Amino acid sequence: SKARMFDKDSGISVTFKDVAGLAEAKIELEEIVEFLKKPEKFTELGGKIPKGALLVGPPGTGKTLLAKAVAGEANVPFFSMSGSDFVEMFVGVGASRVRDLFKKAKEKAPCIVFIDEIDAIGRARGKNVNFGGNDERENTLNQLLTEMDGFASNSGVIILAATNRADILDRALMRAGRFDRQIAVELPDLNERKEIFEVHLRPLRLAEDVQSEFMARQTPGFSGADIANVCNEAALIAARKSKKLVGKEDFLDAVDRIVGGLEKKNKIISKDE
Ligand code: ATP
């Protein structure tokens, strides 16, 4: 199966410390950590624990990182699949992958199931006639809805899903008892970029002229993923010059390079549209 799992035995553990900025998203997700750690505390009073939450925001803003951090904080297994993994040409494959994923998750509960790019299966039904028959994708979506309805809210399985297009999702996904919470994961502001730089500067051997505040000012509009990319690129540029330390100049070169890459990507997109 394609489902990937990380747990405490695999040695990969992400916590909220690894996620810079996104204070509000973290507060909302902390609640889910509590649900996973102490479900009785909530169910004893007759409350129903939510089954899932939808992380909504632009690419590279840390949605996957946050989902892993919830699992890491609660110390539970993390199962992840991408929406595009479910979209298959062969009839029944998508639906059976959904069934497998939930079967495994229920066996390992409490746990987190993360579905990235949920829009690949969760697009509103019967709207994209130009793609011809969408029956297969609809079957997969229906299976997902069935699975979500089929497990009890106190089963210990919490599903997090990510999308950058909440507007195109089938409303049925957002109904009570499914993804009834939406958590916004926005592009970082100046201060958040500074914090993200601090996370990704940590492993580098830095010259004294490198400052997170200065770098944050040079990178408006950058996502966390872009910033991680700048830091790595700067280290490679410095190494290519056989430097002993990564300096400010290397970071500025890396920013230029990444801005160039982003511009190219945008040009290609606008040509197509
Ligand atoms: P996509 O929508 O493209 O799947 P995403 O929102 O899931 O993107 P992630 O995969 O979580 O983004 O982020 C990619 C990488 O960017 C992370 O592994 C991390 O290195 C870095 N990153 C993104 N956001 C943050 C953040 N807030 N703090 C620290 N690092 C971040």
Short mmCIF file of C-alpha atoms and ligand atoms in Angstrom, two decimals:
data_model
loop_
_atom_site.label_atom_id
_atom_site.label_comp_id
_atom_site.label_asym_id
_atom_site.label_seq_id
_atom_site.Cartn_x
_atom_site.Cartn_y
_atom_site.Cartn_z
CA SER A 1 0.00 0.00 0.00
CA LYS A 2 1.04 3.58 -0.51
CA ALA A 3 0.10 4.79 2.95
CA ARG A 4 3.16 6.13 4.69
CA MET A 5 3.40 5.90 8.41
CA PHE A 6 5.67 7.62 10.85
CA ASP A 7 5.58 6.79 14.49
CA LYS A 8 7.72 6.94 17.55
CA ASP A 9 9.70 3.90 16.42
CA SER A 10 10.68 5.39 13.08
CA GLY A 11 12.60 8.16 14.83
CA ILE A 12 10.90 10.89 12.80
CA SER A 13 9.12 13.16 15.15
CA VAL A 14 8.03 16.71 14.46
CA THR A 15 6.63 18.91 17.21
CA PHE A 16 5.18 22.42 17.36
CA LYS A 17 8.70 23.72 18.06
CA ASP A 18 9.60 22.87 14.46
CA VAL A 19 6.76 25.00 13.14
CA ALA A 20 7.54 28.72 13.18
CA GLY A 21 4.78 31.33 13.31
CA LEU A 22 1.19 30.12 12.71
CA ALA A 23 0.28 30.83 16.33
CA GLU A 24 -3.49 30.67 15.79
CA ALA A 25 -3.38 27.44 13.82
CA LYS A 26 -1.26 25.91 16.58
CA ILE A 27 -3.75 26.95 19.27
CA GLU A 28 -6.58 25.25 17.37
CA LEU A 29 -4.51 22.15 16.75
CA GLU A 30 -3.44 21.96 20.38
CA GLU A 31 -7.07 21.11 21.10
CA ILE A 32 -6.80 18.13 18.78
CA VAL A 33 -3.64 17.06 20.58
CA GLU A 34 -5.69 17.09 23.80
CA PHE A 35 -8.46 15.02 22.19
CA LEU A 36 -5.87 12.41 21.20
CA LYS A 37 -4.14 12.39 24.58
CA LYS A 38 -7.14 12.49 26.90
CA PRO A 39 -10.32 11.57 25.00
CA GLU A 40 -12.17 10.63 28.23
CA LYS A 41 -11.87 14.17 29.51
CA PHE A 42 -14.17 15.26 26.66
CA THR A 43 -16.44 12.27 26.18
CA GLU A 44 -17.24 11.92 29.89
CA LEU A 45 -19.29 15.08 29.73
CA GLY A 46 -21.13 13.79 26.67
CA GLY A 47 -19.18 15.80 24.11
CA LYS A 48 -18.40 14.43 20.66
CA ILE A 49 -14.79 14.74 19.58
CA PRO A 50 -14.47 16.19 16.06
CA LYS A 51 -13.48 13.66 13.41
CA GLY A 52 -11.48 15.98 11.28
CA ALA A 53 -10.14 19.42 10.47
CA LEU A 54 -9.25 21.01 7.18
CA LEU A 55 -6.00 22.98 6.88
CA VAL A 56 -6.49 25.66 4.25
CA GLY A 57 -3.76 27.82 2.74
CA PRO A 58 -1.28 28.43 -0.08
CA PRO A 59 1.40 25.85 -1.02
CA GLY A 60 4.45 25.53 1.19
CA THR A 61 3.00 27.26 4.25
CA GLY A 62 3.49 24.33 6.62
CA LYS A 63 0.23 22.37 6.45
CA THR A 64 1.95 18.98 6.26
CA LEU A 65 4.44 20.08 8.91
CA LEU A 66 1.58 21.06 11.25
CA ALA A 67 -0.23 17.75 10.75
CA LYS A 68 2.97 15.84 11.57
CA ALA A 69 3.48 18.06 14.60
CA VAL A 70 0.02 17.17 15.95
CA ALA A 71 0.96 13.49 15.75
CA GLY A 72 4.37 14.23 17.29
CA GLU A 73 2.90 16.24 20.18
CA ALA A 74 0.32 13.56 20.96
CA ASN A 75 2.91 10.83 20.37
CA VAL A 76 0.59 8.87 18.07
CA PRO A 77 1.18 7.27 14.63
CA PHE A 78 0.84 9.42 11.51
CA PHE A 79 -0.62 7.98 8.31
CA SER A 80 -0.45 10.13 5.24
CA MET A 81 -1.67 9.95 1.69
CA SER A 82 -2.00 12.52 -1.03
CA GLY A 83 -5.33 13.04 -2.78
CA SER A 84 -3.62 12.34 -6.07
CA ASP A 85 -2.63 8.85 -4.80
CA PHE A 86 -6.33 7.96 -4.78
CA VAL A 87 -7.03 9.14 -8.27
CA GLU A 88 -6.47 6.12 -10.48
CA MET A 89 -7.60 5.11 -13.89
CA PHE A 90 -8.71 1.71 -12.74
CA VAL A 91 -12.20 1.35 -11.43
CA GLY A 92 -12.44 0.74 -7.71
CA VAL A 93 -8.77 1.36 -6.88
CA GLY A 94 -9.32 4.77 -5.28
CA ALA A 95 -12.19 3.57 -3.11
CA SER A 96 -10.26 0.50 -2.01
CA ARG A 97 -7.26 2.66 -1.05
CA VAL A 98 -9.55 4.77 1.10
CA ARG A 99 -10.91 1.62 2.76
CA ASP A 100 -7.38 0.27 3.40
CA LEU A 101 -6.21 3.54 4.88
CA PHE A 102 -9.09 3.70 7.35
CA LYS A 103 -8.80 0.03 8.24
CA LYS A 104 -5.13 0.51 9.18
CA ALA A 105 -5.86 3.72 11.05
CA LYS A 106 -8.60 2.11 13.14
CA GLU A 107 -6.22 -0.69 14.09
CA LYS A 108 -3.57 1.80 15.24
CA ALA A 109 -5.85 4.30 16.97
CA PRO A 110 -5.30 6.77 18.51
CA CYS A 111 -3.66 8.20 15.41
CA ILE A 112 -3.66 10.93 12.79
CA VAL A 113 -4.66 10.36 9.19
CA PHE A 114 -3.40 13.12 6.92
CA ILE A 115 -4.78 13.59 3.41
CA ASP A 116 -2.78 16.14 1.44
CA GLU A 117 -4.32 17.76 -1.67
CA ILE A 118 -7.79 16.63 -0.70
CA ASP A 119 -9.15 18.68 -3.59
CA ALA A 120 -7.90 15.97 -5.96
CA ILE A 121 -10.72 13.75 -4.67
CA GLY A 122 -12.90 16.27 -2.88
CA ARG A 123 -13.84 18.58 -5.73
CA ALA A 124 -17.55 19.31 -5.88
CA ARG A 125 -19.34 16.47 -7.64
CA GLY A 126 -20.71 16.79 -11.13
CA LYS A 127 -19.02 20.13 -11.86
CA ASN A 128 -16.15 19.36 -14.19
CA VAL A 129 -17.94 18.06 -17.23
CA ASN A 130 -14.99 19.06 -19.42
CA PHE A 131 -12.94 16.20 -17.95
CA GLY A 132 -15.50 13.70 -19.15
CA GLY A 133 -16.50 10.89 -16.83
CA ASN A 134 -15.59 11.56 -13.23
CA ASP A 135 -17.37 8.55 -11.83
CA GLU A 136 -14.19 7.02 -10.51
CA ARG A 137 -13.24 10.11 -8.52
CA GLU A 138 -16.79 10.40 -7.25
CA ASN A 139 -16.69 6.79 -6.07
CA THR A 140 -13.54 7.60 -4.13
CA LEU A 141 -15.09 10.70 -2.59
CA ASN A 142 -18.21 8.76 -1.65
CA GLN A 143 -16.07 6.10 -0.01
CA LEU A 144 -14.26 8.77 1.99
CA LEU A 145 -17.59 10.23 3.17
CA THR A 146 -18.83 6.75 4.07
CA GLU A 147 -15.67 5.99 6.07
CA MET A 148 -15.87 9.29 7.95
CA ASP A 149 -19.49 8.63 8.86
CA GLY A 150 -18.74 5.02 9.72
CA PHE A 151 -16.41 5.46 12.64
CA ALA A 152 -17.43 6.71 16.03
CA SER A 153 -16.19 10.13 17.06
CA ASN A 154 -14.49 8.52 20.07
CA SER A 155 -12.60 5.99 17.93
CA GLY A 156 -9.35 7.93 18.39
CA VAL A 157 -8.81 8.48 14.66
CA ILE A 158 -8.54 12.14 13.71
CA ILE A 159 -8.34 13.08 10.06
CA LEU A 160 -6.50 16.19 8.99
CA ALA A 161 -6.70 17.22 5.37
CA ALA A 162 -4.97 20.01 3.46
CA THR A 163 -5.97 22.09 0.48
CA ASN A 164 -5.21 25.41 -1.12
CA ARG A 165 -8.67 25.46 -2.75
CA ALA A 166 -11.35 25.15 -0.06
CA ASP A 167 -13.71 26.98 -2.41
CA ILE A 168 -13.91 24.08 -4.89
CA LEU A 169 -14.50 21.36 -2.31
CA ASP A 170 -17.74 19.43 -2.17
CA ARG A 171 -19.87 20.92 0.61
CA ALA A 172 -20.64 17.41 1.83
CA LEU A 173 -17.05 17.18 3.14
CA MET A 174 -17.62 20.16 5.42
CA ARG A 175 -20.86 18.91 6.93
CA ALA A 176 -21.07 18.40 10.72
CA GLY A 177 -19.30 15.22 11.78
CA ARG A 178 -16.83 15.39 8.89
CA PHE A 179 -14.33 18.22 8.30
CA ASP A 180 -16.37 20.61 10.35
CA ARG A 181 -13.41 22.75 11.36
CA GLN A 182 -11.33 24.84 9.03
CA ILE A 183 -7.94 26.11 10.09
CA ALA A 184 -6.31 28.90 8.08
CA VAL A 185 -2.61 28.52 7.30
CA GLU A 186 -1.55 31.79 5.71
CA LEU A 187 1.67 33.06 4.14
CA PRO A 188 4.01 34.33 6.88
CA ASP A 189 4.24 38.04 7.73
CA LEU A 190 7.57 39.79 8.40
CA ASN A 191 7.85 38.56 11.95
CA GLU A 192 6.86 35.02 11.04
CA ARG A 193 9.41 34.95 8.22
CA LYS A 194 12.03 35.97 10.75
CA GLU A 195 10.99 33.03 12.96
CA ILE A 196 11.01 30.62 10.02
CA PHE A 197 14.51 31.82 9.07
CA GLU A 198 15.62 31.17 12.63
CA VAL A 199 14.43 27.54 12.39
CA HIS A 200 16.20 26.93 9.09
CA LEU A 201 19.38 28.88 9.92
CA ARG A 202 19.94 26.73 13.00
CA PRO A 203 21.72 23.82 11.25
CA LEU A 204 23.96 26.11 9.12
CA ARG A 205 27.46 27.36 9.84
CA LEU A 206 26.86 31.07 9.60
CA ALA A 207 29.07 34.12 9.17
CA GLU A 208 28.42 36.99 11.59
CA ASP A 209 26.77 39.19 8.97
CA VAL A 210 23.72 36.91 8.60
CA GLN A 211 20.65 38.26 10.39
CA SER A 212 17.18 36.72 10.37
CA GLU A 213 15.47 40.14 10.56
CA PHE A 214 17.35 41.40 7.49
CA MET A 215 16.57 38.22 5.56
CA ALA A 216 12.88 38.43 6.50
CA ARG A 217 12.81 41.93 4.98
CA GLN A 218 14.30 40.64 1.73
CA THR A 219 11.64 37.96 1.27
CA PRO A 220 8.11 39.39 1.17
CA GLY A 221 5.60 36.90 -0.27
CA PHE A 222 7.87 33.92 0.43
CA SER A 223 6.33 30.80 1.97
CA GLY A 224 8.01 28.72 4.66
CA ALA A 225 9.01 26.25 1.97
CA ASP A 226 10.61 29.07 -0.07
CA ILE A 227 12.55 30.19 3.02
CA ALA A 228 13.75 26.65 3.74
CA ASN A 229 14.84 26.59 0.12
CA VAL A 230 16.75 29.91 0.42
CA CYS A 231 18.67 28.62 3.45
CA ASN A 232 19.67 25.42 1.76
CA GLU A 233 20.56 27.16 -1.50
CA ALA A 234 22.72 29.70 0.38
CA ALA A 235 24.69 26.87 1.98
CA LEU A 236 25.24 25.25 -1.42
CA ILE A 237 26.35 28.55 -2.99
CA ALA A 238 28.85 29.12 -0.17
CA ALA A 239 30.16 25.57 -0.47
CA ARG A 240 30.60 25.97 -4.22
CA LYS A 241 32.84 28.96 -3.45
CA SER A 242 34.72 26.80 -0.94
CA LYS A 243 33.79 29.12 1.91
CA LYS A 244 34.04 28.05 5.53
CA LEU A 245 30.89 29.91 6.58
CA VAL A 246 27.65 30.86 4.86
CA GLY A 247 27.45 34.65 4.54
CA LYS A 248 24.87 37.36 3.84
CA GLU A 249 25.96 37.58 0.20
CA ASP A 250 25.23 33.87 -0.30
CA PHE A 251 21.75 34.38 1.09
CA LEU A 252 21.11 37.33 -1.22
CA ASP A 253 22.28 35.25 -4.19
CA ALA A 254 19.97 32.44 -3.08
CA VAL A 255 17.02 34.84 -2.82
CA ASP A 256 17.71 36.10 -6.38
CA ARG A 257 17.83 32.59 -7.63
CA ILE A 258 14.57 31.61 -5.97
CA VAL A 259 12.80 34.81 -7.03
CA GLY A 260 13.94 33.99 -10.59
CA GLY A 261 12.52 30.49 -10.25
CA LEU A 262 9.22 31.77 -8.87
CA GLU A 263 8.93 34.33 -11.69
CA LYS A 264 9.51 31.65 -14.30
CA LYS A 265 6.88 29.42 -12.71
CA ASN A 266 4.36 32.29 -12.66
CA LYS A 267 5.07 33.09 -16.31
CA ILE A 268 4.39 29.52 -17.30
CA ILE A 269 1.16 29.49 -15.30
CA SER A 270 -0.08 32.75 -16.79
CA LYS A 271 0.75 31.55 -20.32
CA ASP A 272 -1.44 28.49 -19.82
CA GLU A 273 -4.42 30.33 -18.39
P1 ATP B 1 1.81 21.96 0.08
O1 ATP B 1 0.49 22.65 0.10
O2 ATP B 1 2.67 22.36 -1.09
O3 ATP B 1 1.76 20.49 0.34
P2 ATP B 1 2.44 22.52 2.81
O4 ATP B 1 1.65 23.69 3.26
O5 ATP B 1 2.02 21.17 3.23
O6 ATP B 1 2.66 22.60 1.27
P3 ATP B 1 4.90 21.81 4.03
O7 ATP B 1 5.11 20.61 3.18
O8 ATP B 1 4.46 21.61 5.41
O9 ATP B 1 3.92 22.80 3.30
O10 ATP B 1 6.20 22.71 4.04
C1 ATP B 1 7.34 22.38 3.27
C2 ATP B 1 8.61 22.68 4.07
O11 ATP B 1 8.73 24.10 4.23
C3 ATP B 1 8.58 22.13 5.46
O12 ATP B 1 9.05 20.80 5.52
C4 ATP B 1 9.52 23.09 6.19
O13 ATP B 1 10.87 22.77 5.95
C5 ATP B 1 9.22 24.41 5.51
N1 ATP B 1 8.20 25.20 6.23
C6 ATP B 1 6.98 25.56 5.76
N2 ATP B 1 6.30 26.27 6.67
C7 ATP B 1 7.09 26.35 7.77
C8 ATP B 1 6.96 26.94 9.07
N3 ATP B 1 5.86 27.61 9.42
N4 ATP B 1 7.97 26.80 9.94
C9 ATP B 1 9.09 26.13 9.60
N5 ATP B 1 9.29 25.56 8.41
C10 ATP B 1 8.32 25.66 7.49
#
